[in-house]
Coordinates of C-alpha atoms in Angstrom, one line a residue:
M170 CA 3.1 -19.0 -7.6
K171 CA 5.7 -16.4 -8.9
L172 CA 4.4 -13.4 -10.4
S173 CA 7.3 -15.2 -13.2
F174 CA 4.8 -18.5 -14.1
W175 CA 1.8 -15.5 -14.7
L176 CA 4.5 -13.6 -17.0
K177 CA 5.4 -16.3 -18.4
H178 CA 2.0 -17.5 -19.9
K179 CA 0.3 -16.1 -22.8
I180 CA -2.7 -15.0 -21.2
G181 CA -2.3 -11.4 -21.6
I182 CA -1.7 -10.9 -17.6
K183 CA 1.5 -8.4 -18.9
R184 CA -0.2 -5.9 -21.0
W185 CA -2.9 -5.5 -18.3
I186 CA -0.7 -5.2 -15.1
F187 CA 1.2 -2.9 -17.7
M188 CA -2.4 -0.9 -18.3
G189 CA -2.4 -0.4 -14.3
F190 CA 0.6 0.4 -14.4
L191 CA 0.3 3.7 -17.4
S192 CA -3.1 3.7 -15.8
L193 CA -1.9 4.8 -12.3
M194 CA 0.8 7.3 -13.9
F195 CA -2.2 8.9 -15.5
I196 CA -3.5 9.2 -12.2
I197 CA -0.1 10.6 -10.5
C198 CA 0.1 12.8 -13.1
G199 CA -3.4 14.2 -12.6
M200 CA -2.3 14.9 -9.7
L201 CA 1.0 16.8 -9.6
I202 CA -0.6 19.1 -12.2
A203 CA -3.7 20.2 -9.8
V204 CA -1.4 21.5 -7.2
T205 CA 1.2 22.8 -9.6
P206 CA 1.3 26.7 -9.0
N207 CA -0.9 28.7 -10.1
S208 CA -3.6 26.7 -11.6
T209 CA -5.4 28.0 -13.9
Q210 CA -9.2 26.4 -16.1
E211 CA -7.4 24.8 -18.2
K212 CA -5.4 22.2 -15.9
I213 CA -8.1 22.0 -13.5
I214 CA -9.9 20.8 -16.6
L215 CA -6.8 18.6 -17.1
S216 CA -5.6 17.4 -13.9
L217 CA -9.4 15.8 -13.4
F218 CA -9.2 13.8 -17.2
F219 CA -6.3 12.5 -16.6
V220 CA -7.3 10.9 -12.9
L221 CA -10.8 10.3 -14.4
L222 CA -8.7 8.3 -17.4
G223 CA -6.4 6.5 -15.0
S224 CA -9.3 5.4 -12.9
V225 CA -10.9 3.8 -15.2
G226 CA -8.1 1.8 -16.9
I227 CA -6.9 0.5 -13.2
I228 CA -10.6 -0.5 -13.0
L229 CA -10.4 -2.4 -16.2
A230 CA -7.1 -3.6 -15.7
A231 CA -7.9 -5.5 -12.4
I232 CA -10.8 -6.9 -13.9
K233 CA -9.2 -8.0 -16.5
T234 CA -5.8 -9.8 -15.5
V235 CA -9.1 -11.0 -12.6
N236 CA -10.2 -12.8 -15.4
A237 CA -6.6 -13.9 -17.2
I238 CA -5.7 -15.4 -13.6
V239 CA -8.2 -17.4 -12.8
K240 CA -8.6 -18.7 -16.4
T241 CA -5.3 -19.7 -16.3
I242 CA -5.3 -22.0 -12.9
N243 CA -7.8 -23.8 -14.6
L244 CA -5.7 -24.5 -17.8
E245 CA -2.8 -25.1 -16.1
M246 CA -5.0 -27.6 -13.9
C247 CA -6.0 -29.3 -16.8
K248 CA -2.8 -30.2 -17.9
G249 CA -1.2 -31.2 -14.5
K250 CA 0.9 -27.9 -14.5
V251 CA -0.7 -26.4 -11.1
S252 CA -2.2 -29.0 -9.3
S253 CA -5.0 -28.5 -7.4
N254 CA -2.2 -29.5 -3.9
E255 CA -0.2 -26.4 -4.7
I256 CA -3.6 -24.5 -4.2
M257 CA -4.9 -26.2 -1.7
G258 CA -2.0 -25.5 0.3
K259 CA -2.8 -21.7 0.0
V260 CA -6.1 -22.3 0.8
M261 CA -5.3 -24.2 4.1
E262 CA -2.7 -21.9 5.3
K263 CA -5.4 -19.2 5.1
R264 CA -7.9 -21.3 7.3
S265 CA -5.4 -21.8 9.6
L266 CA -4.8 -18.7 10.0
S267 CA -8.0 -17.0 10.6
K268 CA -7.8 -19.4 13.8
G269 CA -5.4 -17.9 15.1
P270 CA -5.8 -14.6 18.5
K271 CA -6.7 -11.6 17.4
I272 CA -4.1 -9.0 18.0
V273 CA -4.0 -5.1 17.8
V274 CA -0.4 -3.5 17.5
V275 CA -0.2 0.2 17.7
G276 CA 2.1 3.1 16.9
G277 CA 3.7 4.3 14.2
G278 CA 7.5 4.0 12.3
T279 CA 9.5 0.7 11.2
G280 CA 9.4 -0.6 14.2
L281 CA 5.7 -1.7 13.8
S282 CA 5.8 -3.1 10.7
T283 CA 9.0 -4.6 11.0
M284 CA 7.0 -6.5 13.6
L285 CA 4.3 -7.5 11.8
R286 CA 5.5 -9.5 9.1
G287 CA 6.5 -11.7 12.5
I288 CA 3.5 -12.4 13.1
K289 CA 0.9 -12.6 10.7
K290 CA 3.7 -15.6 10.6
Y291 CA 0.8 -17.2 13.4
T292 CA -2.4 -15.1 13.0
S293 CA -4.1 -12.6 9.7
N294 CA -6.4 -11.9 13.0
I295 CA -4.5 -8.9 12.4
T296 CA -5.5 -4.9 12.8
A297 CA -2.6 -2.5 13.2
I298 CA -3.6 1.0 14.4
V299 CA -1.4 3.6 12.7
T300 CA 0.2 7.4 14.3
V301 CA -0.9 10.1 11.4
A302 CA 0.9 12.8 13.4
D303 CA 3.5 12.3 11.1
D304 CA 4.6 15.7 9.2
G305 CA 7.9 15.3 8.0
G306 CA 9.8 14.1 4.7
G307 CA 8.8 12.4 1.8
S308 CA 4.7 12.3 4.0
G309 CA 4.7 15.6 5.4
V310 CA 4.9 17.4 1.5
L311 CA 2.3 15.0 0.3
R312 CA 0.3 15.8 3.2
E313 CA 1.2 20.0 3.0
D314 CA 0.3 19.7 -0.9
L315 CA -3.0 17.5 -1.1
G316 CA -4.4 17.8 2.5
M317 CA -4.2 14.6 2.7
L318 CA -3.2 11.8 6.1
P319 CA 0.1 11.1 6.1
P320 CA 1.1 7.5 4.2
G321 CA 3.7 7.4 5.6
D322 CA 3.2 4.7 8.3
I323 CA 0.6 3.7 6.6
R324 CA 3.0 2.3 3.7
N325 CA 5.3 0.2 5.5
C326 CA 2.4 -1.3 7.7
I327 CA 0.4 -2.5 4.2
L328 CA 3.7 -3.6 2.6
A329 CA 4.4 -5.6 6.2
L330 CA 1.1 -7.3 5.8
A331 CA 1.1 -7.7 1.8
D332 CA 1.0 -11.1 0.3
T333 CA 3.5 -9.3 -3.3
E334 CA 6.1 -10.8 -4.6
P335 CA 9.1 -8.9 -3.8
V336 CA 9.6 -6.5 -6.3
M337 CA 6.2 -5.8 -6.2
E338 CA 7.3 -4.5 -2.8
E339 CA 10.6 -2.7 -4.1
L340 CA 8.5 -0.6 -6.0
L341 CA 6.1 0.7 -3.6
Q342 CA 9.6 1.6 -1.5
Y343 CA 11.3 2.9 -4.3
R344 CA 12.4 6.6 -3.8
F345 CA 12.6 9.1 -6.6
K346 CA 16.3 10.9 -6.8
D347 CA 15.9 13.6 -9.2
G348 CA 13.5 15.9 -10.5
A349 CA 10.1 17.1 -8.6
L350 CA 9.1 14.0 -6.8
K351 CA 13.0 13.6 -4.9
G352 CA 12.0 12.2 -2.4
Q353 CA 8.9 10.7 -3.0
S354 CA 8.0 6.9 -2.6
F355 CA 6.3 4.9 -5.1
G356 CA 4.3 3.9 -2.5
N357 CA 3.2 7.2 -1.1
L358 CA 2.0 8.5 -4.7
F359 CA 0.1 4.9 -4.5
L360 CA -1.7 5.4 -1.6
A361 CA -2.1 8.9 -2.5
A362 CA -3.8 8.3 -6.2
M363 CA -6.1 6.1 -4.1
D364 CA -6.9 8.9 -1.9
G365 CA -7.6 11.4 -4.8
I366 CA -10.8 8.5 -6.3
S367 CA -12.0 7.1 -2.8
D368 CA -14.2 8.7 -0.9
N369 CA -11.7 9.6 2.7
F370 CA -8.8 8.1 3.5
M371 CA -9.6 5.4 4.9
E372 CA -11.8 3.9 1.8
A373 CA -8.2 4.7 0.5
V374 CA -6.2 2.2 2.2
Q375 CA -8.9 -0.6 2.1
K376 CA -8.4 0.2 -1.1
M377 CA -4.6 0.0 -1.4
S378 CA -5.3 -3.8 0.7
S379 CA -7.1 -4.8 -1.0
V380 CA -5.1 -4.5 -3.9
L381 CA -1.8 -6.0 -2.4
A382 CA -4.3 -9.0 -0.8
V383 CA -3.1 -7.7 3.2
T384 CA -3.5 -9.9 6.0
G385 CA -5.4 -8.0 8.5
N386 CA -6.4 -4.4 9.0
V387 CA -4.1 -1.4 8.9
L388 CA -6.2 1.3 10.0
P389 CA -5.2 5.4 10.4
V390 CA -6.0 6.5 14.6
T391 CA -7.0 9.1 13.8
L392 CA -9.1 10.4 10.1
E393 CA -8.5 14.7 11.6
N394 CA -5.7 16.3 10.7
V395 CA -4.4 16.0 14.0
K396 CA -1.5 17.9 14.8
I397 CA 1.2 16.6 17.9
K398 CA 3.0 19.7 20.3
A399 CA 5.6 19.0 23.0
V400 CA 5.9 20.7 26.0
L401 CA 9.8 21.0 27.3
E402 CA 11.2 20.4 31.2
N403 CA 11.9 23.7 30.5
G404 CA 8.4 24.8 29.5
K405 CA 9.5 25.6 25.9
V406 CA 6.6 24.4 23.3
V407 CA 7.5 22.5 19.9
Q408 CA 4.7 22.4 17.3
G409 CA 5.7 19.6 14.5
E410 CA 6.6 15.9 15.4
S411 CA 9.2 15.7 13.1
I412 CA 11.3 18.5 14.6
I413 CA 10.6 18.1 18.6
P414 CA 13.7 15.5 19.3
S415 CA 15.9 18.0 17.3
T416 CA 14.5 20.6 20.0
A417 CA 15.4 19.0 22.6
L418 CA 18.3 18.3 22.0
Q419 CA 18.9 21.8 21.4
E420 CA 17.3 22.9 24.3
K421 CA 19.3 20.2 26.0
S422 CA 15.7 19.6 27.9
S423 CA 14.6 16.5 27.9
I424 CA 10.4 15.7 27.0
D425 CA 7.9 16.8 29.5
K426 CA 4.7 15.6 28.1
I427 CA 2.8 15.6 24.6
V428 CA -0.5 17.2 23.3
M429 CA -2.2 16.7 20.5
E430 CA -4.3 19.1 18.2
P431 CA -7.2 19.4 18.5
G432 CA -7.5 17.5 21.8
N433 CA -11.1 15.9 20.7
A434 CA -10.1 14.3 17.6
E435 CA -11.8 11.3 17.0
A436 CA -10.7 7.7 17.4
L437 CA -11.9 5.9 14.1
P438 CA -15.4 3.6 15.4
E439 CA -12.9 0.6 14.5
A440 CA -10.1 0.7 15.7
V441 CA -11.8 1.2 19.0
S442 CA -13.3 -2.2 17.6
A443 CA -10.4 -3.7 17.2
I444 CA -8.9 -2.7 20.7
M445 CA -12.4 -4.0 22.5
N446 CA -12.6 -7.5 21.2
A447 CA -8.2 -8.1 21.1
D448 CA -7.4 -11.0 22.9
A449 CA -3.7 -9.1 22.9
V450 CA -2.8 -5.2 21.8
I451 CA 0.6 -4.7 21.5
L452 CA 2.0 -0.7 22.3
G453 CA 5.4 -0.6 20.1
P454 CA 7.9 -0.6 19.5
G455 CA 8.8 2.9 18.3
S456 CA 9.5 6.6 18.9
L457 CA 8.4 6.6 22.2
Y458 CA 6.9 10.1 22.2
T459 CA 6.4 11.1 18.2
S460 CA 5.2 7.2 17.0
V461 CA 3.7 5.7 19.9
I462 CA 1.9 7.8 22.7
P463 CA 0.4 10.5 20.1
N464 CA -1.7 7.0 19.9
L465 CA -3.7 7.3 23.3
L466 CA -3.9 11.3 22.7
V467 CA -6.7 10.5 20.6
D468 CA -10.3 10.1 22.4
G469 CA -11.6 6.6 22.8
I470 CA -8.0 5.0 22.4
R471 CA -7.0 5.7 26.2
D472 CA -10.7 4.5 27.4
A473 CA -10.5 1.7 25.3
L474 CA -7.0 0.3 26.3
E475 CA -8.3 0.8 30.2
S476 CA -11.1 -1.5 29.5
T477 CA -10.4 -3.9 27.1
L478 CA -9.9 -7.8 28.8
A479 CA -6.4 -8.2 26.3
L480 CA -3.5 -9.0 27.2
K481 CA -1.8 -5.7 27.2
M482 CA 2.3 -5.3 26.4
Y483 CA 4.4 -3.1 25.4
V484 CA 7.6 -3.8 23.5
C485 CA 10.4 -1.7 25.2
N486 CA 13.2 0.4 22.4
I487 CA 16.5 -1.3 22.5
M488 CA 18.3 1.9 22.4
T489 CA 17.3 5.7 23.5
Q490 CA 16.8 7.3 21.5
P491 CA 18.7 11.5 21.2
G492 CA 15.7 13.8 22.0
E493 CA 12.7 11.9 22.8
S494 CA 14.3 9.4 25.8
D495 CA 17.4 10.1 26.4
N496 CA 18.8 8.3 30.0
Y497 CA 16.2 6.2 30.0
T498 CA 14.7 3.1 31.6
V499 CA 12.6 1.0 30.9
S500 CA 10.3 2.0 34.0
D501 CA 10.4 5.5 32.4
H502 CA 9.3 4.8 28.8
V503 CA 5.8 2.6 30.9
K504 CA 5.5 5.8 33.3
A505 CA 6.0 8.1 30.2
L506 CA 3.0 6.2 28.6
Q507 CA 0.7 5.8 31.8
N508 CA 1.4 9.6 32.6
H509 CA -0.4 10.1 29.1
G510 CA -2.7 7.0 28.8
G511 CA -3.5 5.7 31.8
K512 CA -2.2 3.5 35.0
Y513 CA -4.2 0.3 33.4
I514 CA -2.8 0.2 29.7
I515 CA 0.2 -1.9 30.1
D516 CA -0.3 -6.2 31.7
D517 CA 3.1 -6.6 30.8
V518 CA 6.8 -4.8 29.2
I519 CA 8.8 -6.8 27.2
V520 CA 12.3 -5.9 26.9
N521 CA 15.4 -7.1 25.4
T522 CA 18.2 -8.4 27.3
G523 CA 20.5 -9.7 25.0
E524 CA 24.2 -8.8 25.1
V525 CA 25.3 -6.1 22.5
S526 CA 28.7 -6.5 22.1
K527 CA 30.8 -3.1 22.5
G528 CA 32.1 -2.3 19.5
L529 CA 28.3 -0.8 18.5
R530 CA 27.6 0.0 21.5
D531 CA 30.4 2.6 21.5
K532 CA 28.7 3.4 17.6
Y533 CA 25.1 4.2 19.1
L534 CA 27.1 6.2 22.5
D535 CA 29.1 8.5 19.2
K536 CA 25.4 9.5 18.1
G537 CA 24.1 9.4 21.7
S538 CA 22.4 6.6 22.0
E539 CA 22.8 4.0 24.7
L540 CA 21.5 0.6 26.0
V541 CA 17.5 1.3 28.3
L542 CA 18.4 0.0 31.3
L543 CA 16.1 -3.5 33.0
D544 CA 14.9 -1.4 36.5
K545 CA 13.0 -4.6 37.3
D546 CA 11.5 -2.7 41.8
K547 CA 10.1 0.5 39.5
L548 CA 8.3 -1.7 37.2
Q549 CA 6.9 -3.8 40.1
E550 CA 6.2 -0.7 41.9
L551 CA 4.2 0.4 38.8
G552 CA 2.0 -3.1 38.8
V553 CA 3.3 -3.9 35.4
G554 CA 5.1 -7.5 35.1
I555 CA 8.3 -8.5 32.7
I556 CA 8.7 -10.4 29.7
Q557 CA 12.3 -10.7 29.2
G558 CA 14.7 -12.3 26.2
N559 CA 17.6 -12.4 23.9
F560 CA 15.5 -9.9 21.1
V561 CA 19.2 -8.4 19.6
K562 CA 19.5 -8.4 15.8
I563 CA 22.1 -6.7 13.9
K564 CA 21.1 -4.8 10.2
K565 CA 23.2 -3.6 8.1
G566 CA 25.3 -2.1 11.3
Y567 CA 22.5 -1.5 13.4
L568 CA 20.1 -3.0 16.2
R569 CA 16.8 -4.2 15.3
H570 CA 14.3 -6.6 17.3
D571 CA 14.8 -9.7 16.1
T572 CA 10.8 -10.4 15.1
E573 CA 11.2 -13.7 14.6
K574 CA 11.8 -13.9 18.9
L575 CA 9.7 -11.5 19.1
S576 CA 6.4 -13.1 17.9
D577 CA 7.5 -16.0 19.3
I578 CA 7.8 -14.4 23.3
I579 CA 4.5 -12.7 22.0
M580 CA 2.9 -15.5 21.0
S581 CA 3.5 -17.9 24.5
A582 CA 2.9 -15.0 26.3
I583 CA -0.7 -15.0 24.0
L584 CA -1.5 -18.5 25.0
E585 CA -0.3 -18.4 28.8
K586 CA -3.1 -16.3 29.4
N587 CA -6.5 -18.0 30.1
L588 CA -7.5 -17.1 26.6
E589 CA -11.9 -18.5 26.6
D590 CA -11.1 -20.4 22.8
M591 CA -10.1 -23.0 23.8
K592 CA -9.4 -23.6 20.2
S593 CA -7.5 -20.1 19.1
R594 CA -5.0 -21.8 21.9
A595 CA -4.9 -25.5 21.2
Y596 CA -4.4 -23.5 16.9
L597 CA -1.7 -21.4 18.7
S598 CA 0.6 -24.5 20.3
S599 CA 0.6 -26.1 17.8
K600 CA 1.6 -23.1 15.0
L601 CA 4.9 -22.5 17.6
K602 CA 5.7 -25.5 18.0
E603 CA 5.3 -25.8 13.3
I604 CA 6.9 -23.0 12.5
K605 CA 9.8 -23.6 15.8
K606 CA 10.2 -26.9 13.8
S607 CA 11.3 -24.7 10.4
R608 CA 13.8 -23.0 11.6
E609 CA 16.3 -26.0 13.2

């Protein structure tokens, strides 16, 4: 049932949605007042008042909205406008997805969130473990001003796994174009507000996930305020995720290794547990040194990856990234991961072998990117299996992974692995056939 269905009915839901939105604005205004320069006691009191008022308003709006929806479902079922089959269909779908394999994805950036949209069609047992080393853009501003962990990659993963209306996703992805909030995403501010009324960032993520009906779990890899440094091959040390690629290009020196500060940052226990209990763990896709590798430097993640019985796959980028992986082959990507996370953190690498038009290749070459070449012999020497496929998809003139084909190949690889749970194998086999048939 779409949002338009509820808005057409005079059940008071519009006023509660408006009240929730207005309450959120109160919270954001309160937080902005608190971080303005030269805060006085009066400003602090006013800030607390706005936050408290907004929090009460959101809780009340949520309770009233749920009550209104439940009441309307019962009423419409009596009138025959909403069939029990429709409701039962959604319930059965959720039950079906709950039988899917336990999949953990590790990384950051847009590539990770995009892949999640494909995987959630097969299983609801998804855990996204996301880097919190970002210090650029709107996330960097909120991190600096509010002392919170960067929300950007977390927000994208939550939205990828959320069951929301398109208009709601558009709202949460909206970026302000003018004023003090210029460049900020509304979704980032939403998560910042949640952080303000929560005991910690993890609780804020859970609350936002609950509000948006997220499939699975989204976890920050750590709750500690971590930053990364890159040691270039010329010996120069670059601090800050956002300037590492540009500095490497400026210095004309490739990255030798990534170091995290503090060096003893501990992984979230839930993240370690998810890896240990997974059927499959997927690293990437995403920026090699600034999105994927930082997760491996958090205490507990490397040991978990080496110890888990899960199938461990790395989704290699289709193109090289200037300042991070210039002239890298597939084996170079794998070696970088093994150097930072250990020899046994990858079983198979997923590689694109699809064709890319000359015009598009030239467009990327002008920006310093080229196709990542597959070097099978060196991968075999590293003890890593190869899963090949055509994963090319062109979106708005840019090269992206085809999420449908990528999720299909991932599920097929999991199916081939001898899982102990035969019910999960039977479910996954039928789900693969069902989804592929629906695309024909």
